[in-house]
Every structure is written in structure tokens, then in C-alpha cells.
Amino acid sequence: MQRKTFSKAPIYAKNAYNQAAKQEQEGDLEGAIRTLVNIVTICPEVPQLFERLREYEVIKTRKVNPLIKLLCQLHSLILAPIVLIRAISDPQGAMAMCEKSLGRCVDQPVLLNALAFAANRCEAPWVTTTSLNALRIFHPNNESNLRKLAAAMQKNNQAQDALRIFQMIAKRHPTDLAIQNELREAMAVASIEHGSWEKDASTQEKANDSKDAVLQQLLQGTIHDADQAQLLIDKFQEMLAETDSIDIRRKLADAYMVKGDYEGAYDQYKTVAEKLGVDDPVLDKQIENAYISMLKSSIATLESNPDAYDDAAGQIAQLTNEIEEYRRRHIFARAEKFPNDKQLQFDLAEYYYEKQEYEKAKEVFEAVADNPLKRRASLVYISRCLLKMDSPAEAIPLLEEAISEMIRMDKYKREALYYLGISLQRTGNVERAVECFRSVRNSMPNYRDIQERIDALVNEHTEQ
């Protein structure tokens, strides 16, 4: 099988990679895994897809129910022989057979070994490496697996990683001459690979590919590293020197934001807006974010050394006022220009809530709530408005409706349960309020003032 660098991967593979990253960010780890499982079965030539898939599978498996893990491992005893047989004539098909089961639980040693066998038949060492590395995570003392993993890494141009594994094995057997000899051979292979870095086209491609993968993650907001952002800035500036492009300028601005060069980001976003010549609410929000970040950076500078500036306090007050006025103007302007854009109306309602204009906020949230994508969040906000307006009984059914549609215990469900608990407490239903608060605490013990609320209610109930 011919390896494909990320930059040369089909567009649908890149889109799947980006979609999975977005799903993981939103807390939908299951969805991210499904997306990647589907794409690796039809596009196994791209190593980054497998690396990200195994990463997500490991995270999921660490939290999986032990009974489910056991059932998956038992099922693998049936599936693995079928995979091994099919790998003789159709190794790529055999690889695909493994992925769905591994997506449920990656800690299946027998199946991971079967996948590695099929990958070797396909000459896809990146698949072998990611599979055996997943096995190492859950079974770090399995030396047989460690040796196979090191061998796969050497084939996958990861001789330095293979060397570290041999060093680890050698430390366990300091008097074993055969193992010491293996270590010396691994050191030689690693030295050769390092020395041929400039000559080895595949290694250079891998380095370039790494940058491309970083770009994809940056665009999804999953990288927040200034050094990596600088790599992207250099790359985009080179591309702009050859051909001016609105798309590249937006990416360059995104990279500037990650680096913290807000002025550079603001200039690029403004240039894009001028070149587009039409109103773009998303771009306007990006310009606003860059401008406000620039002003906040100036405030931080003034606050860090006020004696070095004339009337630092006055300048800080002026900049703070400008941030507030700029933000208000743009929120209202976007909502007025795009009255049917539910996200912009939601932003306006949030602003009203922040400014304690709860009647106005409630009215806008109610209008937004007819959109399925914003309904749950709007219901929670409407309930919060009702609490501020001293109508907790009206908030309860809205919060219960929102919670009924929330499957995972994520930050959104915790928030809804928190306010449901407050609403129940204020209507005198102490027992149910404690249940809500405890559900939140069990998910996140340090969530807000959750423990204090539980203690207060339990003590109050005990005294009565």
C-alpha cells in the first residue's frame, strides 16, 4: 500500500479528519470515532487518520464499562481468526473488519494483533504501529508486543521511537547480552535515519505532512501553540507572496490570533472584508474579536507597569469603555442586518442577559428557541432569566425539557441540572434539588459552589 501524506489525501479524508476534530471538541467523542472509523476503512493510506482514531479510542476505552470491555474481548476471540484468514487474500478488507469493533473498545489484544498482521500484509506500517501502540498503552509490560511495535516503527521511519522501546527493554534485562546487542542495532538504525534526514524524501514528506496536519487542527481550534502558529504564519506568507488569496489571508489571520499577534490578525481580517465587499457576519465577529483582544492586550500592558505611562488609569478606563462600546455596536448591527440568523440573535440575547436586561433577553431567547440547534441552550437561558425575575416555578418545566434531550453528562447538562436544582430549591422541593446537585457533583466535584449548596440543603433538612 502506498502511503499518502496528509497534503495529498483526498478532500473527503481531510473533511472527515476536520469533522472528527470538531466533534471531539464539542464533546461528541463517539461521533468523532464513528467518523474516523468510516473514513479509514475506505482511505487507509493516510497515517494521520489512524493516529487520531487511536487517540480517541484510547480516551474512550479508559472510561468504558469493564463488562463492555470484557464482552468486546470475548467477541474478538471469534472475530480475530476470521480476520487472519481473510488477510491472506484480502488484507485491506481484513483491516476494515477490525475497525468497528475497535471503535467500541480498543483494548482487544487479540484483534489488535490480527489487525497488525493484516496491515503487514498490506505493507502499511503506520497501521501496524498505531495498533500495537494502542496495545502498549493498556499492556505496557508485554515485551512480545513491544518488540513487534519497535520493528513496525523502524519500518515506519520511526527509528528514534523504536530505539526508546529497545532502551526500555534493555533496562529490564541489563545482563542479557542478546538484548544489549539488539539495542546496539537499534541505535545504528536510528543513527542512519537521523543522518539521512535531508536525503530521505519520505522523511521530508513526513515533516511537511506534519505541518499540514497542524494546519488542519489549527483551523478547527485544536492547537493553541505560538510556535506551531509561527510555522503556519511563515507558510501562509510564502503562499501570499506567490498568489493573493482571501482564503489564505483568513487562515493567516487565524494563525496570528493563536500566536497572540492581534494587530496582525486585525489587519488581515480587515483586508479580507475589503476584498469581499459584502457583509459577512462570521468575518465581522472575527474582526471584533481581534480588535477587542488588541485593546485588552494594551490594558494588560498598562496594568503591568502603570508608572511607565502617563495617566495609566485614565487610559485603561478609556480602553475598557471602547471595548464595551465597540462590542455593543457590532452585536446590535449584526442582529439588525441578519434578523433571520439565529446565532446572531442568540448573541444579542446573551448580551441582554449579561447587561441584566432579563425581559429583553427572555423575549429574544424565546424567538430563537424555535430553532432545533439553539433550542436547548435557549431553554436554559430562558430559565435563568425567569430565576432572575423571581419565577422559579416557570423555569422548572423548561429545564426539565432541555435536560431530557441531553444524553451525555457534559458541561451543558451540568449547567442545566445546576439551575434546575436552584429552581427546585427555591420552590421548596429540597429532595429533588439535592438529587440534581449530587448528579452534578458526581460528574465534576469542584463544579462552582455545588458542594456548599448540597451541604446547606442537607444541614437544613436535618435540622428540620
XYZ file of C-alpha atoms in Angstrom:
464
model
C 0.000 0.000 0.000
C 1.333 3.422 -0.945
C 1.384 5.916 1.919
C -0.304 9.268 1.242
C 0.783 12.395 3.024
C -1.989 14.465 4.527
C -1.439 17.206 1.971
C -2.102 14.690 -0.825
C -5.033 12.954 0.857
C -8.448 13.067 -0.858
C -10.558 16.045 0.130
C -13.169 13.783 1.743
C -10.464 12.346 4.033
C -9.384 15.819 5.111
C -13.002 16.799 5.687
C -13.551 13.701 7.842
C -10.415 14.499 9.868
C -11.672 18.052 10.450
C -15.200 16.884 11.253
C -13.884 14.414 13.834
C -11.768 17.114 15.471
C -14.827 19.367 15.693
C -16.988 16.569 17.128
C -14.376 15.796 19.774
C -14.206 19.488 20.721
C -17.971 19.548 21.150
C -17.803 16.536 23.459
C -19.085 14.025 20.922
C -16.222 11.524 21.184
C -18.438 8.686 19.935
C -19.295 10.665 16.819
C -15.647 11.512 16.212
C -14.701 7.835 16.406
C -17.505 6.822 14.036
C -16.417 9.453 11.537
C -12.816 8.234 11.557
C -13.744 4.541 11.519
C -15.789 5.140 8.389
C -13.003 7.006 6.611
C -10.066 4.707 7.494
C -11.891 1.745 6.004
C -12.014 3.444 2.609
C -8.858 5.539 2.834
C -6.248 3.556 4.829
C -3.322 5.226 3.042
C -3.283 8.300 5.337
C -1.391 7.744 8.629
C -2.829 10.815 10.404
C -6.316 9.332 10.270
C -5.204 6.258 12.218
C -3.171 8.290 14.703
C -6.155 10.445 15.590
C -8.560 7.487 15.641
C -6.407 5.511 18.077
C -6.018 8.575 20.270
C -9.796 8.937 20.576
C -10.309 5.194 21.050
C -7.807 5.124 23.920
C -9.593 8.028 25.645
C -12.928 6.261 25.270
C -11.651 2.857 26.386
C -10.175 4.253 29.596
C -13.721 5.164 30.641
C -15.568 2.176 29.209
C -17.605 -0.128 31.428
C -15.451 -3.177 32.400
C -18.274 -5.527 31.393
C -18.427 -3.989 27.899
C -14.666 -4.323 27.619
C -14.856 -7.986 28.595
C -17.616 -8.667 26.063
C -15.590 -6.971 23.314
C -12.520 -9.022 24.193
C -14.551 -12.236 24.113
C -16.016 -11.273 20.759
C -12.506 -10.616 19.437
C -11.655 -14.283 20.029
C -14.270 -15.113 17.381
C -13.523 -12.233 15.017
C -9.718 -12.399 15.021
C -9.395 -15.836 13.325
C -11.738 -14.655 10.561
C -9.588 -11.551 10.102
C -6.406 -13.622 9.899
C -7.902 -15.925 7.253
C -9.209 -13.056 5.165
C -5.874 -11.209 5.475
C -4.248 -13.890 3.292
C -6.281 -12.940 0.211
C -7.743 -9.519 1.075
C -5.620 -7.768 3.723
C -7.254 -4.380 3.256
C -10.703 -5.913 3.715
C -9.407 -7.692 6.809
C -8.216 -4.388 8.229
C -11.647 -2.854 7.694
C -13.264 -5.751 9.592
C -11.368 -4.787 12.754
C -12.134 -1.096 12.956
C -15.792 -1.119 14.000
C -15.100 -3.454 16.910
C -12.043 -1.455 17.990
C -14.184 1.677 17.875
C -16.252 0.212 20.712
C -13.198 -0.748 22.764
C -9.600 -0.602 21.569
C -8.234 -2.781 24.398
C -8.617 -6.033 22.443
C -5.117 -7.582 22.266
C -6.082 -10.482 20.003
C -7.850 -8.246 17.496
C -5.095 -5.617 17.546
C -2.572 -8.304 16.687
C -4.806 -9.551 13.884
C -5.049 -6.007 12.543
C -1.270 -5.660 12.720
C -0.907 -8.905 10.745
C -3.287 -7.660 8.051
C -1.503 -4.298 7.950
C 1.835 -6.056 7.456
C 0.324 -7.974 4.556
C -0.731 -4.607 3.083
C 2.701 -3.118 3.784
C 1.070 -0.388 5.856
C 3.451 0.003 8.835
C 1.614 3.107 10.053
C -1.438 0.966 10.762
C 0.682 -1.678 12.469
C 2.394 0.966 14.585
C -0.773 2.712 15.758
C -2.427 -0.627 16.542
C 0.446 -2.066 18.541
C 0.993 1.254 20.279
C -2.612 1.172 21.485
C -1.908 -2.300 22.823
C 1.184 -0.999 24.606
C -0.844 1.690 26.378
C -3.053 -0.879 28.078
C -0.419 -3.626 28.424
C 2.937 -1.846 28.864
C 4.757 -4.927 30.176
C 4.030 -7.151 27.191
C 7.570 -7.463 25.781
C 6.466 -9.512 22.801
C 4.245 -6.666 21.716
C 6.970 -4.107 22.449
C 9.358 -5.911 20.106
C 6.773 -6.083 17.329
C 5.965 -2.420 17.868
C 9.641 -1.433 17.649
C 10.049 -3.390 14.415
C 6.973 -1.715 12.931
C 8.276 1.697 13.982
C 11.558 1.086 12.183
C 9.642 0.267 9.003
C 7.529 3.385 9.539
C 10.533 5.736 9.688
C 10.269 5.991 13.483
C 13.672 4.578 14.362
C 14.132 7.031 17.232
C 10.882 5.849 18.819
C 11.922 2.244 18.264
C 15.236 2.950 19.970
C 13.451 4.230 23.077
C 11.500 0.977 23.277
C 14.668 -1.105 22.978
C 16.263 1.035 25.684
C 13.320 0.342 27.956
C 13.548 -3.407 27.323
C 17.315 -3.357 27.878
C 16.886 -1.698 31.277
C 14.723 -4.615 32.353
C 17.404 -7.132 31.328
C 20.769 -5.443 31.982
C 22.716 -8.731 31.856
C 21.104 -10.195 28.737
C 23.752 -9.921 26.009
C 21.309 -10.695 23.191
C 19.084 -7.800 24.206
C 22.090 -5.486 24.550
C 23.056 -6.436 21.009
C 19.523 -5.618 19.798
C 19.880 -2.238 21.484
C 23.117 -1.505 19.619
C 21.457 -2.450 16.317
C 18.527 -0.134 17.106
C 20.959 2.683 17.855
C 22.633 2.126 14.488
C 19.293 2.208 12.639
C 18.285 5.378 14.469
C 21.611 6.994 13.630
C 21.240 6.133 9.943
C 17.714 7.531 9.838
C 18.795 10.744 11.542
C 21.773 11.147 9.253
C 19.731 10.698 6.109
C 17.073 13.242 7.111
C 17.946 15.662 4.347
C 18.285 12.914 1.748
C 15.284 10.797 2.627
C 12.346 12.066 0.613
C 9.838 10.099 2.655
C 11.128 11.609 5.887
C 10.952 15.087 4.439
C 7.435 14.421 3.232
C 6.531 13.312 6.710
C 7.856 16.572 8.158
C 5.899 18.624 5.642
C 2.885 16.455 6.287
C 3.133 17.166 10.000
C 2.874 20.880 9.288
C -0.167 20.290 7.103
C -1.851 18.294 9.864
C -1.076 21.108 12.299
C -2.815 23.484 9.908
C -5.939 21.330 9.850
C -6.035 21.216 13.636
C -5.441 24.940 13.933
C -8.375 25.673 11.657
C -10.536 23.549 13.970
C -9.226 25.361 17.024
C -7.485 22.330 18.494
C -3.978 23.811 18.548
C -3.114 26.800 20.717
C 0.641 26.845 20.476
C 2.501 30.007 19.415
C 5.456 28.102 17.965
C 3.231 25.983 15.749
C 1.286 29.086 14.757
C 4.521 30.737 13.629
C 5.201 27.798 11.308
C 1.824 28.394 9.723
C 2.367 32.147 9.509
C 5.626 31.613 7.631
C 3.916 29.162 5.286
C 0.940 31.421 4.564
C 3.145 34.449 3.972
C 5.127 32.464 1.409
C 1.888 31.462 -0.321
C 0.615 35.056 -0.362
C 3.880 36.217 -1.908
C 3.097 33.974 -4.872
C -0.678 34.458 -5.118
C -3.005 36.752 -3.190
C -5.889 34.740 -1.760
C -8.752 35.668 0.559
C -8.812 32.133 1.950
C -5.103 32.209 2.785
C -5.433 35.643 4.388
C -8.184 34.338 6.674
C -6.017 31.385 7.650
C -3.094 33.729 8.250
C -5.288 35.870 10.491
C -6.357 32.758 12.429
C -2.704 31.851 12.946
C -1.926 35.393 14.136
C -4.713 35.058 16.712
C -3.231 31.842 18.070
C 0.194 33.459 18.284
C -1.244 36.476 20.071
C -0.388 38.977 17.332
C -3.810 40.602 17.431
C -2.834 43.622 15.361
C -1.612 41.359 12.562
C -4.853 39.355 12.763
C -6.989 42.512 12.740
C -5.185 43.876 9.657
C -5.646 40.609 7.753
C -9.328 40.240 8.672
C -9.968 43.867 7.618
C -8.187 43.264 4.318
C -10.359 40.203 3.714
C -13.508 42.240 4.472
C -12.452 44.930 1.984
C -11.705 42.360 -0.719
C -15.010 40.527 -0.171
C -17.045 43.710 -0.483
C -20.111 42.123 1.155
C -21.293 41.772 4.738
C -20.086 38.565 6.348
C -21.292 38.161 9.970
C -18.719 35.477 10.768
C -15.904 37.668 9.498
C -17.303 40.654 11.392
C -17.176 38.633 14.630
C -13.570 37.693 13.864
C -12.680 41.356 13.310
C -14.397 42.235 16.579
C -12.536 39.510 18.456
C -9.163 40.625 17.067
C -9.836 44.305 17.819
C -11.029 43.653 21.365
C -8.098 41.277 22.007
C -5.769 44.034 20.809
C -7.299 46.516 23.264
C -7.204 44.001 26.120
C -3.537 43.401 25.399
C -2.929 47.154 25.701
C -4.787 47.197 29.026
C -2.648 44.322 30.320
C 0.496 46.242 29.352
C -0.697 49.351 31.183
C -1.669 47.359 34.264
C 1.653 45.536 34.398
C 3.671 48.773 34.721
C 1.383 51.782 35.307
C 4.213 54.081 36.418
C 5.763 53.932 32.952
C 2.747 55.637 31.339
C 1.005 58.982 31.691
C -2.360 58.560 33.405
C -2.392 54.776 33.078
C -5.685 54.549 34.989
C -7.345 57.004 32.624
C -6.082 55.141 29.559
C -7.310 51.845 30.987
C -10.765 53.329 31.626
C -10.879 54.730 28.094
C -9.858 51.420 26.516
C -12.347 49.500 28.678
C -15.125 51.837 27.580
C -14.078 51.459 23.923
C -14.237 47.653 24.238
C -17.747 47.835 25.622
C -18.987 50.336 23.029
C -17.381 48.523 20.102
C -18.824 45.199 21.201
C -22.316 46.653 21.723
C -22.330 48.381 18.338
C -21.313 45.262 16.463
C -23.671 42.894 18.280
C -26.662 45.144 17.538
C -25.556 45.872 13.960
C -25.190 42.161 13.118
C -28.545 41.292 14.692
C -30.240 44.081 12.722
C -28.587 43.209 9.377
C -29.298 39.488 9.714
C -32.610 39.121 11.591
C -33.054 35.511 10.450
C -29.629 34.349 11.644
C -30.444 32.518 14.883
C -26.859 32.531 16.127
C -26.633 36.321 15.827
C -29.987 36.696 17.595
C -28.716 34.326 20.290
C -25.622 36.535 20.680
C -27.901 39.552 21.140
C -29.954 37.741 23.774
C -26.776 36.755 25.633
C -25.714 40.395 25.596
C -29.047 41.471 27.070
C -28.677 38.828 29.781
C -25.130 39.950 30.550
C -26.407 43.536 30.950
C -29.169 42.314 33.289
C -31.944 43.215 30.858
C -33.709 39.952 31.563
C -37.112 40.768 29.999
C -35.471 41.643 26.665
C -33.145 38.651 26.868
C -36.060 36.298 27.580
C -38.036 37.673 24.630
C -35.165 37.127 22.171
C -34.297 33.676 23.554
C -37.942 32.642 23.135
C -37.795 33.702 19.487
C -34.550 31.758 18.969
C -35.866 28.635 20.725
C -37.860 27.560 17.670
C -34.551 26.639 16.013
C -33.693 22.994 16.874
C -29.955 23.762 17.034
C -30.419 26.536 19.600
C -33.466 25.212 21.460
C -31.782 23.520 24.429
C -29.383 26.387 25.099
C -32.244 28.891 24.746
C -34.441 26.974 27.191
C -31.676 27.043 29.793
C -31.168 30.769 29.301
C -34.914 31.470 29.472
C -34.968 29.578 32.758
C -32.071 31.636 34.065
C -33.967 34.793 33.114
C -37.022 33.509 34.984
C -34.885 32.838 38.053
C -33.593 36.402 37.905
C -37.203 37.573 37.558
C -38.162 35.507 40.635
C -40.248 32.943 38.731
C -38.521 29.636 39.576
C -41.683 27.535 39.151
C -41.903 28.600 35.491
C -38.237 27.686 34.968
C -38.582 24.069 36.113
C -40.502 22.573 33.119
C -38.226 24.377 30.648
C -35.105 22.998 32.302
C -36.610 19.510 32.507
C -37.381 19.636 28.788
C -33.825 20.721 27.970
C -32.296 18.019 30.186
C -34.499 15.307 28.674
C -32.759 15.902 25.335
C -29.238 15.804 26.796
C -27.758 12.311 26.686
C -24.187 12.879 27.861
C -23.236 14.453 31.169
C -21.257 17.307 29.624
C -20.887 20.973 30.565
C -24.298 21.815 29.079
C -26.154 19.175 31.060
C -24.274 20.076 34.242
C -25.318 23.701 33.806
C -28.964 22.778 33.197
C -29.039 20.473 36.252
C -27.401 23.176 38.364
C -30.124 25.701 37.551
C -32.846 23.065 37.877
C -31.543 22.365 41.374
C -31.695 26.073 42.216
C -35.227 26.323 40.811
C -36.385 23.302 42.819
C -34.705 24.626 45.950
C -36.457 27.968 45.609
C -39.842 26.265 45.162
C -39.311 24.163 48.283
C -38.556 20.808 46.636
C -35.384 20.192 48.626
C -35.130 16.452 47.977
C -35.150 16.787 44.190
C -32.822 19.787 44.383
C -30.261 17.706 46.268
C -30.576 14.947 43.656
C -29.790 17.440 40.885
C -26.835 18.909 42.734
C -25.454 15.455 43.517
C -25.687 14.437 39.863
C -23.580 17.467 39.005
C -21.099 16.803 41.797
C -20.679 13.161 40.793
C -19.728 14.343 37.328
C -17.490 17.213 38.475
C -16.812 17.509 42.224
C -15.471 21.078 42.024
C -18.257 22.492 39.861
C -18.990 26.046 41.004
C -20.402 26.068 44.566
C -22.066 22.669 44.223
C -20.710 21.126 47.445
C -21.682 24.170 49.503
C -25.214 24.007 48.144
C -25.527 20.297 48.947
C -24.163 20.787 52.470
C -26.513 23.705 53.123
C -29.595 21.798 51.961
C -28.671 18.594 53.809
C -27.993 20.518 57.044
C -31.226 22.452 56.679
C -33.169 19.244 56.073
C -31.502 17.546 59.082
C -32.324 20.436 61.403
C -35.972 20.257 60.379
